[in-house]
PDB file of C-alpha atoms and ligand atoms in Angstrom:
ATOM      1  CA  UNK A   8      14.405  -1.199   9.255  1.00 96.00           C
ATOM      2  CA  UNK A   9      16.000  -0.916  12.444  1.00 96.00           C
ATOM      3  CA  UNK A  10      19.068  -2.768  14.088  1.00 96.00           C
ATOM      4  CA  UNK A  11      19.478  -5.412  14.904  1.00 97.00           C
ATOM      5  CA  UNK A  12      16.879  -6.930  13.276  1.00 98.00           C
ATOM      6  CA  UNK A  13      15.324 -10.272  14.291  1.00 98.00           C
ATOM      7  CA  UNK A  14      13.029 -11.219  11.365  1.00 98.00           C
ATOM      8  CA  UNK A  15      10.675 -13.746  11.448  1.00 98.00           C
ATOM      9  CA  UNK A  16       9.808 -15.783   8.545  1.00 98.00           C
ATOM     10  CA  UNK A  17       6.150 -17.543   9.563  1.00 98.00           C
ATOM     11  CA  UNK A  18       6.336 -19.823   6.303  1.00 98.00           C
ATOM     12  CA  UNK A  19       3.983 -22.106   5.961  1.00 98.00           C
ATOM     13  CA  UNK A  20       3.375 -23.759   9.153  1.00 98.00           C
ATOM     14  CA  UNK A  21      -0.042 -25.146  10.560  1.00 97.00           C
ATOM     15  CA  UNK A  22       0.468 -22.307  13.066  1.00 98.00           C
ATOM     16  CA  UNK A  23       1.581 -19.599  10.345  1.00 98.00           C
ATOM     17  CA  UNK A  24      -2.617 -18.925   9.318  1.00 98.00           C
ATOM     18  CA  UNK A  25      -5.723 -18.022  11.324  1.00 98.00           C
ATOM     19  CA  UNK A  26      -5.668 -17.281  14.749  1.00 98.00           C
ATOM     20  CA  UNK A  27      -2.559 -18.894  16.143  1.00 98.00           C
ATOM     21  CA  UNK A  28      -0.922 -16.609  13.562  1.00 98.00           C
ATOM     22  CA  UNK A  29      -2.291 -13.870  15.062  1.00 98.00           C
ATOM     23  CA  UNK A  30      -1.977 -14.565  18.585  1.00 98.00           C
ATOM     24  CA  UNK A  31       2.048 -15.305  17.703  1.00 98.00           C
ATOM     25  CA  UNK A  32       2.499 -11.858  16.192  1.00 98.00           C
ATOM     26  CA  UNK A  33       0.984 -10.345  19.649  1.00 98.00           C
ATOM     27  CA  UNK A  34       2.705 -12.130  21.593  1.00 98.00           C
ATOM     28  CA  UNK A  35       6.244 -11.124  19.169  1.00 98.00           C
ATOM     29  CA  UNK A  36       4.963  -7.549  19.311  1.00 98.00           C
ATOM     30  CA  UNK A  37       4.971  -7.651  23.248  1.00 98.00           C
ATOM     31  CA  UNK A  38       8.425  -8.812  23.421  1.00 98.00           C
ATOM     32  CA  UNK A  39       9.759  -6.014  20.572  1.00 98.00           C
ATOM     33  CA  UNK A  40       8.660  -3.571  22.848  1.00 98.00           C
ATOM     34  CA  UNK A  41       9.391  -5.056  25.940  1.00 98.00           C
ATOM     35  CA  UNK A  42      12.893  -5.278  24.788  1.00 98.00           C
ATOM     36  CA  UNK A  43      13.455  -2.353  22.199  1.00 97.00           C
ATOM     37  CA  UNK A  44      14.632  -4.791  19.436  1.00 98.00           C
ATOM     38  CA  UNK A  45      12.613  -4.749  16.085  1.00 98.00           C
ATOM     39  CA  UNK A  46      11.234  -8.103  15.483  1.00 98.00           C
ATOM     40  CA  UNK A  47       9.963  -8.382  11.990  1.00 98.00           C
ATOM     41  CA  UNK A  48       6.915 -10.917  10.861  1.00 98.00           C
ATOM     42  CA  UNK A  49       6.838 -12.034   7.294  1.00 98.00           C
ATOM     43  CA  UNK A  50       3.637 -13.822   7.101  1.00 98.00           C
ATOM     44  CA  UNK A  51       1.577 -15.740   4.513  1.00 98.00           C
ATOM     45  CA  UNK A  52      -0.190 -13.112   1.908  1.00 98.00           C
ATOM     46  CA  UNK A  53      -3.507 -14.054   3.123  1.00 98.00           C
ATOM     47  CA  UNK A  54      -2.625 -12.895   6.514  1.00 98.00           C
ATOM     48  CA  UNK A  55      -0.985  -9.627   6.013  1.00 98.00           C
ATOM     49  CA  UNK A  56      -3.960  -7.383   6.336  1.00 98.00           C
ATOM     50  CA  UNK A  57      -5.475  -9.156   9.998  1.00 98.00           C
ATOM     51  CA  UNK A  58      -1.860  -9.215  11.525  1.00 98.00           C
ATOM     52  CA  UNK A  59      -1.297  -5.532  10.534  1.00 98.00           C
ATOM     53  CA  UNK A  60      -4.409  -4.490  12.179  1.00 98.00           C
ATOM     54  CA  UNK A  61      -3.368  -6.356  15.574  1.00 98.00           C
ATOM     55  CA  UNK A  62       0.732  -5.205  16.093  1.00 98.00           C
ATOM     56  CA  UNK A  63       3.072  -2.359  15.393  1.00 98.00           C
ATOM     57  CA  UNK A  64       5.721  -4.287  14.565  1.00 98.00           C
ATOM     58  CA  UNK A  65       6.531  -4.835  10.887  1.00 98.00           C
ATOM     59  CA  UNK A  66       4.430  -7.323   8.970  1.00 98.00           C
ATOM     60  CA  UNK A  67       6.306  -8.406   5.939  1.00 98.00           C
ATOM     61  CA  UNK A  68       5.164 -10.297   2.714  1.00 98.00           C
ATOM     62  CA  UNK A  69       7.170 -13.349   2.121  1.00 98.00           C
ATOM     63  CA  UNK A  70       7.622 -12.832  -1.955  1.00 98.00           C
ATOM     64  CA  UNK A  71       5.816 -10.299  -4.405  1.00 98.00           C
ATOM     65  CA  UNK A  72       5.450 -11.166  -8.034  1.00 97.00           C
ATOM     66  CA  UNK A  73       7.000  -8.748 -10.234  1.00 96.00           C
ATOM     67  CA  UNK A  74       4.154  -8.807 -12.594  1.00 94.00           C
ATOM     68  CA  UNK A  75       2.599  -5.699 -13.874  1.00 95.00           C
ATOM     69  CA  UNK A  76      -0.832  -4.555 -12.821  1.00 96.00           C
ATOM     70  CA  UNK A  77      -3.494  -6.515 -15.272  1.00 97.00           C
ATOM     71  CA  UNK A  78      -4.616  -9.994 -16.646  1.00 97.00           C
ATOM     72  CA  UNK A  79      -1.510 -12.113 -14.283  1.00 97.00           C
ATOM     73  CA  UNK A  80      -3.943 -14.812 -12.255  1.00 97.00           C
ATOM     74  CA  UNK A  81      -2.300 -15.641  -9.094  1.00 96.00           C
ATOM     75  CA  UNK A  82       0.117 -13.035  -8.824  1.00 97.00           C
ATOM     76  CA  UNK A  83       0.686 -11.543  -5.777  1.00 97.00           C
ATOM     77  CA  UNK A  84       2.350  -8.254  -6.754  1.00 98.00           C
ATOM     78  CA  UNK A  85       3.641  -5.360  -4.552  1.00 98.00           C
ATOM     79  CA  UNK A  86       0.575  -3.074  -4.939  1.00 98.00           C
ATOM     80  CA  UNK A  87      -1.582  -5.973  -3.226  1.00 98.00           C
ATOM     81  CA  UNK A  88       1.032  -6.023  -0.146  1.00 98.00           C
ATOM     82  CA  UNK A  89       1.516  -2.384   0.134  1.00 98.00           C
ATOM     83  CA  UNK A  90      -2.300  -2.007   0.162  1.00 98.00           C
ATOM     84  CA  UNK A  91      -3.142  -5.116   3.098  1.00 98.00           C
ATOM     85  CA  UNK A  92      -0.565  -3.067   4.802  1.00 98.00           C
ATOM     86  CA  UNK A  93       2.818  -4.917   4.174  1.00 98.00           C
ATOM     87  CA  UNK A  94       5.695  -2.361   5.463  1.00 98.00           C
ATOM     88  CA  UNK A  95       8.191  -4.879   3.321  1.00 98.00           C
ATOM     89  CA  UNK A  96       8.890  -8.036   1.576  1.00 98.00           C
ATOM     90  CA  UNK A  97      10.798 -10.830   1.353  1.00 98.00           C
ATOM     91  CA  UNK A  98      12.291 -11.340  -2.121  1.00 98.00           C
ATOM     92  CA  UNK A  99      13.903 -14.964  -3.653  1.00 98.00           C
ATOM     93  CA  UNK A 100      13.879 -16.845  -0.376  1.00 98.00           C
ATOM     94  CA  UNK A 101      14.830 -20.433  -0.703  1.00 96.00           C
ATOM     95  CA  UNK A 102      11.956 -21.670  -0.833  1.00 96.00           C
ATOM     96  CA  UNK A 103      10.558 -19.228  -3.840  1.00 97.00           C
ATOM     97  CA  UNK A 104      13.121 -18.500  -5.772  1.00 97.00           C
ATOM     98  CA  UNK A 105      13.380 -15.601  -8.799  1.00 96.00           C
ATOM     99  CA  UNK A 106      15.600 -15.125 -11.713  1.00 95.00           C
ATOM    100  CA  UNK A 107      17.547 -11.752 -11.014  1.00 94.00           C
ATOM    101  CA  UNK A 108      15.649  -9.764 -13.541  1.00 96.00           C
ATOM    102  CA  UNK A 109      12.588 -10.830 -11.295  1.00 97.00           C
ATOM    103  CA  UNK A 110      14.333  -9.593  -8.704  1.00 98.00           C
ATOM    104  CA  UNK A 111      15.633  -6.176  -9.934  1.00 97.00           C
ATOM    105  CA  UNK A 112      11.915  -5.871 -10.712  1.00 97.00           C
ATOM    106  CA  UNK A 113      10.265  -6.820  -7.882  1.00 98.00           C
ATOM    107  CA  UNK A 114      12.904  -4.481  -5.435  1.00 98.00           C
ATOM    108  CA  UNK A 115      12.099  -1.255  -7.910  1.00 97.00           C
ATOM    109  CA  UNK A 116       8.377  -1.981  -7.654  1.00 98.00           C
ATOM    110  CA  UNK A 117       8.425  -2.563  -3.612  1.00 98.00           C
ATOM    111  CA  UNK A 118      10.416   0.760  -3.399  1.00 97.00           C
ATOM    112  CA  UNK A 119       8.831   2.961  -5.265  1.00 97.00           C
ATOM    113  CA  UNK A 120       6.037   2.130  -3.248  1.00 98.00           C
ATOM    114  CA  UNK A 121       7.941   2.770   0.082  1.00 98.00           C
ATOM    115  CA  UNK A 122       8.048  -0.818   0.764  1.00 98.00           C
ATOM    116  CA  UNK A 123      11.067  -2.580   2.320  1.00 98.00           C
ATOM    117  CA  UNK A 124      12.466  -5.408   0.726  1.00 98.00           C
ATOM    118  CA  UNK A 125      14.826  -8.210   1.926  1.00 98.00           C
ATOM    119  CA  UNK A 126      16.719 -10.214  -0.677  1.00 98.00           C
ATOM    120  CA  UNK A 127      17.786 -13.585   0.218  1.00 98.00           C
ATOM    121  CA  UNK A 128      20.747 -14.889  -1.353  1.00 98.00           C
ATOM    122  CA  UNK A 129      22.650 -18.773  -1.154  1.00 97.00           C
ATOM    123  CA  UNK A 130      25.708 -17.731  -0.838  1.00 96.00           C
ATOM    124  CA  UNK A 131      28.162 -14.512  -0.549  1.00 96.00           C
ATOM    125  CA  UNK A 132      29.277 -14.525  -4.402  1.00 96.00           C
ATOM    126  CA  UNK A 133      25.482 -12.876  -4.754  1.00 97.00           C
ATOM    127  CA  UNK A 134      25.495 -10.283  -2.289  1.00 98.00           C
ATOM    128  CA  UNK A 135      27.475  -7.652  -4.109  1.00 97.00           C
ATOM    129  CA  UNK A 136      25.444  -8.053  -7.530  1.00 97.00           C
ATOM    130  CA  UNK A 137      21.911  -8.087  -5.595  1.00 97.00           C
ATOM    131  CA  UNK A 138      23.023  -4.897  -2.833  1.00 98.00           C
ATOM    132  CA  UNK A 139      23.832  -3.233  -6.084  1.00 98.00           C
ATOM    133  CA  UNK A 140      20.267  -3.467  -6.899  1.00 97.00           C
ATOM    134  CA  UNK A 141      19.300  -1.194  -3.636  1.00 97.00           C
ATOM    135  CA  UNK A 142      17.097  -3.294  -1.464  1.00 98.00           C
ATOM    136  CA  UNK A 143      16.958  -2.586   2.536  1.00 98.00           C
ATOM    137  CA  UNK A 144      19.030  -5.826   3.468  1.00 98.00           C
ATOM    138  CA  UNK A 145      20.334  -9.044   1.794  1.00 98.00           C
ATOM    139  CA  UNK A 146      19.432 -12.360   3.843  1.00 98.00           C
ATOM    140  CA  UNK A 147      22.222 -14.566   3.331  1.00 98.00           C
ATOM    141  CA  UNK A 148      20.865 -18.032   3.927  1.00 98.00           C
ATOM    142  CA  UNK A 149      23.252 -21.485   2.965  1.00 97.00           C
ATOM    143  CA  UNK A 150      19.850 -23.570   1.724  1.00 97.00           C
ATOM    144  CA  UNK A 151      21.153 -26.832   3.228  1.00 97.00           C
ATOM    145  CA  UNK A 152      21.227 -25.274   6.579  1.00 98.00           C
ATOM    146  CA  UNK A 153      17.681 -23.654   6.378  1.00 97.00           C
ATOM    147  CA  UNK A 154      15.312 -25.640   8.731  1.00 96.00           C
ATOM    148  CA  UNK A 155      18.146 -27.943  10.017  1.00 97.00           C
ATOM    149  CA  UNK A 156      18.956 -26.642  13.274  1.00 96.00           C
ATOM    150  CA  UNK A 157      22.398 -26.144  12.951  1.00 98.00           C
ATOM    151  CA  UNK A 158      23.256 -22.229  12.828  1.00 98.00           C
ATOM    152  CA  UNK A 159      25.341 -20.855   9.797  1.00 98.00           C
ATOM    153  CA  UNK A 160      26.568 -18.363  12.258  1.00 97.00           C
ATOM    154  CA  UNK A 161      28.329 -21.857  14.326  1.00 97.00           C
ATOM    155  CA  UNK A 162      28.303 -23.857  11.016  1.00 98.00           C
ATOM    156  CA  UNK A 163      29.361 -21.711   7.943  1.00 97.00           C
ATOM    157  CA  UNK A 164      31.006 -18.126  10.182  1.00 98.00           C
ATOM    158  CA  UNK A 165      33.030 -17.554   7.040  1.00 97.00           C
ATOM    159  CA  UNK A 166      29.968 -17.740   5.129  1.00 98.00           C
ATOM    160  CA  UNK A 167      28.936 -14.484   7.196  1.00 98.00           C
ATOM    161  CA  UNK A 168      32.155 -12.832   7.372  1.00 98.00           C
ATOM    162  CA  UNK A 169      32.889 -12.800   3.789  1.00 98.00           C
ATOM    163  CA  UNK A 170      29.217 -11.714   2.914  1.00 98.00           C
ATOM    164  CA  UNK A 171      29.560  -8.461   5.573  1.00 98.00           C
ATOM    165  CA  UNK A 172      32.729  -7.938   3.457  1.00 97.00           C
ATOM    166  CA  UNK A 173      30.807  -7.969   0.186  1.00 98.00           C
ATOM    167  CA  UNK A 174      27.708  -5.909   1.682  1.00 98.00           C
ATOM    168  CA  UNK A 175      29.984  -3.276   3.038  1.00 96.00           C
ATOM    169  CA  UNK A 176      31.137  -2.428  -0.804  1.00 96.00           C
ATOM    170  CA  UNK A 177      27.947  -1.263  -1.363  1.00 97.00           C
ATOM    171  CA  UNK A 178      26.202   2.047   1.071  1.00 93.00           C
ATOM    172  CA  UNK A 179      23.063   1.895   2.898  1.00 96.00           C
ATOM    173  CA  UNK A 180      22.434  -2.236   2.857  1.00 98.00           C
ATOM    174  CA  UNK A 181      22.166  -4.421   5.345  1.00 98.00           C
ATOM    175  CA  UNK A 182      23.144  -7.530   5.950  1.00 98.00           C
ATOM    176  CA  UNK A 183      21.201 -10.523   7.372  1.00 98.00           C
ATOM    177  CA  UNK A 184      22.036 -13.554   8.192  1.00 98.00           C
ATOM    178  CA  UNK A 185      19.793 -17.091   8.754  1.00 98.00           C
ATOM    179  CA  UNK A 186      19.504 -20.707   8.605  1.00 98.00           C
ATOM    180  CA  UNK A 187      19.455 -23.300  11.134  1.00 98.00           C
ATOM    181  CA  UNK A 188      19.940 -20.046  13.923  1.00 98.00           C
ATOM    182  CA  UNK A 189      17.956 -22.254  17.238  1.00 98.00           C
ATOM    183  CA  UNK A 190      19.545 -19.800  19.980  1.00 98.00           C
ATOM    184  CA  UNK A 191      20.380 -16.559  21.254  1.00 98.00           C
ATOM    185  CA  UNK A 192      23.874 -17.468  20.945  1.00 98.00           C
ATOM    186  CA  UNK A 193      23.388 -18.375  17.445  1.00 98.00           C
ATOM    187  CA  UNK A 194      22.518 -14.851  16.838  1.00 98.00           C
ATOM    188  CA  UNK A 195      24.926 -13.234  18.920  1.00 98.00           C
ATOM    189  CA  UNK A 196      27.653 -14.869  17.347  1.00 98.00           C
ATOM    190  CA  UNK A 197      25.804 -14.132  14.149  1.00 98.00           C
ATOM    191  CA  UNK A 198      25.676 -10.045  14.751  1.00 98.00           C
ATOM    192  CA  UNK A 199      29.261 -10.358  16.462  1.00 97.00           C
ATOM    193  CA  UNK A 200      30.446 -11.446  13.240  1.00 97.00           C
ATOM    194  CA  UNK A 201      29.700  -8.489  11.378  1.00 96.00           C
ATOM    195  CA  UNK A 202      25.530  -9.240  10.495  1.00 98.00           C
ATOM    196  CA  UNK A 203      22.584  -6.814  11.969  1.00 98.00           C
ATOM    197  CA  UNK A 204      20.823  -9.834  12.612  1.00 98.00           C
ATOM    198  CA  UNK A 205      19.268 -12.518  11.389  1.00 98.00           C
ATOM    199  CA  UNK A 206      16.144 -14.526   9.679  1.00 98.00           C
ATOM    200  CA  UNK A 207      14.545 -17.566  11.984  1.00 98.00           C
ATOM    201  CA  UNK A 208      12.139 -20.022  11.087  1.00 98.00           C
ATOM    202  CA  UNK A 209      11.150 -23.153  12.090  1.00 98.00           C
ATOM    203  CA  UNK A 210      13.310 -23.077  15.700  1.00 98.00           C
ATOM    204  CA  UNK A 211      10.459 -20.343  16.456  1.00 98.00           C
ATOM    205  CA  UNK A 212       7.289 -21.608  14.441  1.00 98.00           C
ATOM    206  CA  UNK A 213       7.805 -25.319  15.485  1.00 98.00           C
ATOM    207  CA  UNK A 214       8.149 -24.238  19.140  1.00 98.00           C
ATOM    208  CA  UNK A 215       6.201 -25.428  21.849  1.00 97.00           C
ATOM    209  CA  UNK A 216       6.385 -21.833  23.100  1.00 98.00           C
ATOM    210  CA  UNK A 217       7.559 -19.583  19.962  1.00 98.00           C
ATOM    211  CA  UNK A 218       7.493 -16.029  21.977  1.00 98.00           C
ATOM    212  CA  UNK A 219      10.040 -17.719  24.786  1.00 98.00           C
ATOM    213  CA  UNK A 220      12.157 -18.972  21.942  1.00 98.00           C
ATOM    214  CA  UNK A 221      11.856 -15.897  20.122  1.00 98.00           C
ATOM    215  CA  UNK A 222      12.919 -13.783  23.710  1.00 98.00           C
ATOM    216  CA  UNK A 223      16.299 -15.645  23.671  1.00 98.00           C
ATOM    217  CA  UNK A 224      16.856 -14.621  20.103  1.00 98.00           C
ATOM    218  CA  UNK A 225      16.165 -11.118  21.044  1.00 98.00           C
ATOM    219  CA  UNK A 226      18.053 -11.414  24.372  1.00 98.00           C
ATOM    220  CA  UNK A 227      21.209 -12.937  21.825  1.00 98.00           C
ATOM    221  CA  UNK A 228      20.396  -9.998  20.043  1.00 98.00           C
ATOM    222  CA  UNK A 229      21.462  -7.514  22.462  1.00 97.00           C
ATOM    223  CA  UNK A 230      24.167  -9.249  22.949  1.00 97.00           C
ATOM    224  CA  UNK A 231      25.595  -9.383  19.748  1.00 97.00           C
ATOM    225  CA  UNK A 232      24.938  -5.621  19.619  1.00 95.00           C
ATOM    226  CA  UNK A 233      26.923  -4.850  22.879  1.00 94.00           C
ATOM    227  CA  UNK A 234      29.349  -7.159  22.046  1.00 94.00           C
ATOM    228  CA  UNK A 235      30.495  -5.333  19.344  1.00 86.00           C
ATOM    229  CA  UNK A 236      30.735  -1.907  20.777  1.00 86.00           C
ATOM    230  CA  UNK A 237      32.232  -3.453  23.684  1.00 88.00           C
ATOM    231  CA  UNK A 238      34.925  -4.323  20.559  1.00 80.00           C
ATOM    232  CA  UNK A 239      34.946  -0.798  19.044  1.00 76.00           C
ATOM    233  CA  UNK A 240      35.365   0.915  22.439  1.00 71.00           C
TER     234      UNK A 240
HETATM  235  O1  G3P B  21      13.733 -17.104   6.158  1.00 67.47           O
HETATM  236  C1  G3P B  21      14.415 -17.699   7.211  1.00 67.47           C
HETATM  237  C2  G3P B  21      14.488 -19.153   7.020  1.00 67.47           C
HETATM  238  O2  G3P B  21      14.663 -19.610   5.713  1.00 67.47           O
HETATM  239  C3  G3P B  21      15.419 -19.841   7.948  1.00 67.47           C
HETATM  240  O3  G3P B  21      14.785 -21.029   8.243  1.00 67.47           O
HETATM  241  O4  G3P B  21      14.033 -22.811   9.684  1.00 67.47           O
HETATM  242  O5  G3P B  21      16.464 -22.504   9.251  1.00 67.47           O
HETATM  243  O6  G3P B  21      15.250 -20.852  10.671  1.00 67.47           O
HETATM  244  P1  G3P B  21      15.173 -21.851   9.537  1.00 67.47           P
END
């Protein structure tokens, strides 16, 4: 995964399937490489094998069931994603949540089949315990800002500062933060105060023109970035 990260969560939206999903994740895979900041797709199962075919950018899973290979109906596990040509997954997002023995599964599984895997967490209490457990990045995510519009990074900034502080015990994890973010200030305030970027939703997918929404994330992103070498220096 590469910094800062702007990861897009497609969800379930009427334009998160079929070809408007597709024709998104070009458009998002323009603007990564117009801009030289990783933009990051985690898209319905069904969708991960057509999307991965059309962009280089990452194509993420949105949750893998931690079941073994065999008789598990319905599962999704993280052979299937791995093999449609997931680079990652998201793991207990909001919306799908997982006990943490689920969780320690499912990240052990996704790595030891070089996958990535993203671990979204309510609040910073959890971010020690689940970094412990060696996933790429935690997603911290306050659920009753998710979809709202109103940015934790403007909302809840101690919410992020105290989960870099927790993230930082542990080596090698990142930290992510999301919910509500509508701007590229949001995420510039977000990455200024300590995250490598954040998780968007519905301020992209329920855009009238997602890839121009998405460019002032990335353009917040760069800020953020340069902000805080500007603060180093
Ligand atoms: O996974 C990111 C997501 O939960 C944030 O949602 O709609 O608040 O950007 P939203």
């Amino acid at each position: 995964m590469r910094t800062p990260q702007v990861l897009i969560n497609f969800k379930a939206y009427e334009n998160s399937f079929g070809p408007k999903a597709l024709d998104l994740a070009k458009g998002l895979d323009k603007l990564s490489k117009e801009y030289g900041v990783e933009i990051t797709v985690s898209v319905p199962a069904t969708m991960i094998s057509r999307i991965n075919e059309a962009v280089e950018i990452p194509v993420f899973a949105q949750h893998v069931d931690p079941s073994p290979i065999g008789a598990h109906t319905g599962s999704v596990i993280p052979e299937m994603v791995k093999e449609a040509g997931a680079k990652g997954t998201l793991i207990n997002h909001s919306e799908k949540r997982m006990r943490l023995d689920e969780i320690a599964e499912a990240i052990a599984r996704s790595k030891s089949l070089g996958l990535e895997t993203v671990v979204c967490v309510d609040r910073y209490e959890l971010v020690h315990p689940v970094a412990l457990l060696g996933p790429t990045a935690v997603l911290i995510e306050p659920p009753e800002l998710i979809g709202s519009g109103i940015a934790v990074s403007k909302a809840k900034p101690e919410v992020i500062t105290r989960a870099v502080e927790e993230v930082r015990k542990v080596s090698g994890v990142y930290l992510l933060a999301g919910a509500g973010i509508t701007s590229g200030e949001d995420v510039e305030i977000a990455i200024k105060l300590g995250s490598e970027g954040v998780g968007v939703a519905s301020a992209v997918m329920k855009a009238k023109d997602p890839v121009k929404v998405a460019e002032d994330l990335v353009k917040g992103a760069i800020r953020g970035m340069e902000g805080r070498r500007a603060l180093i220096k």
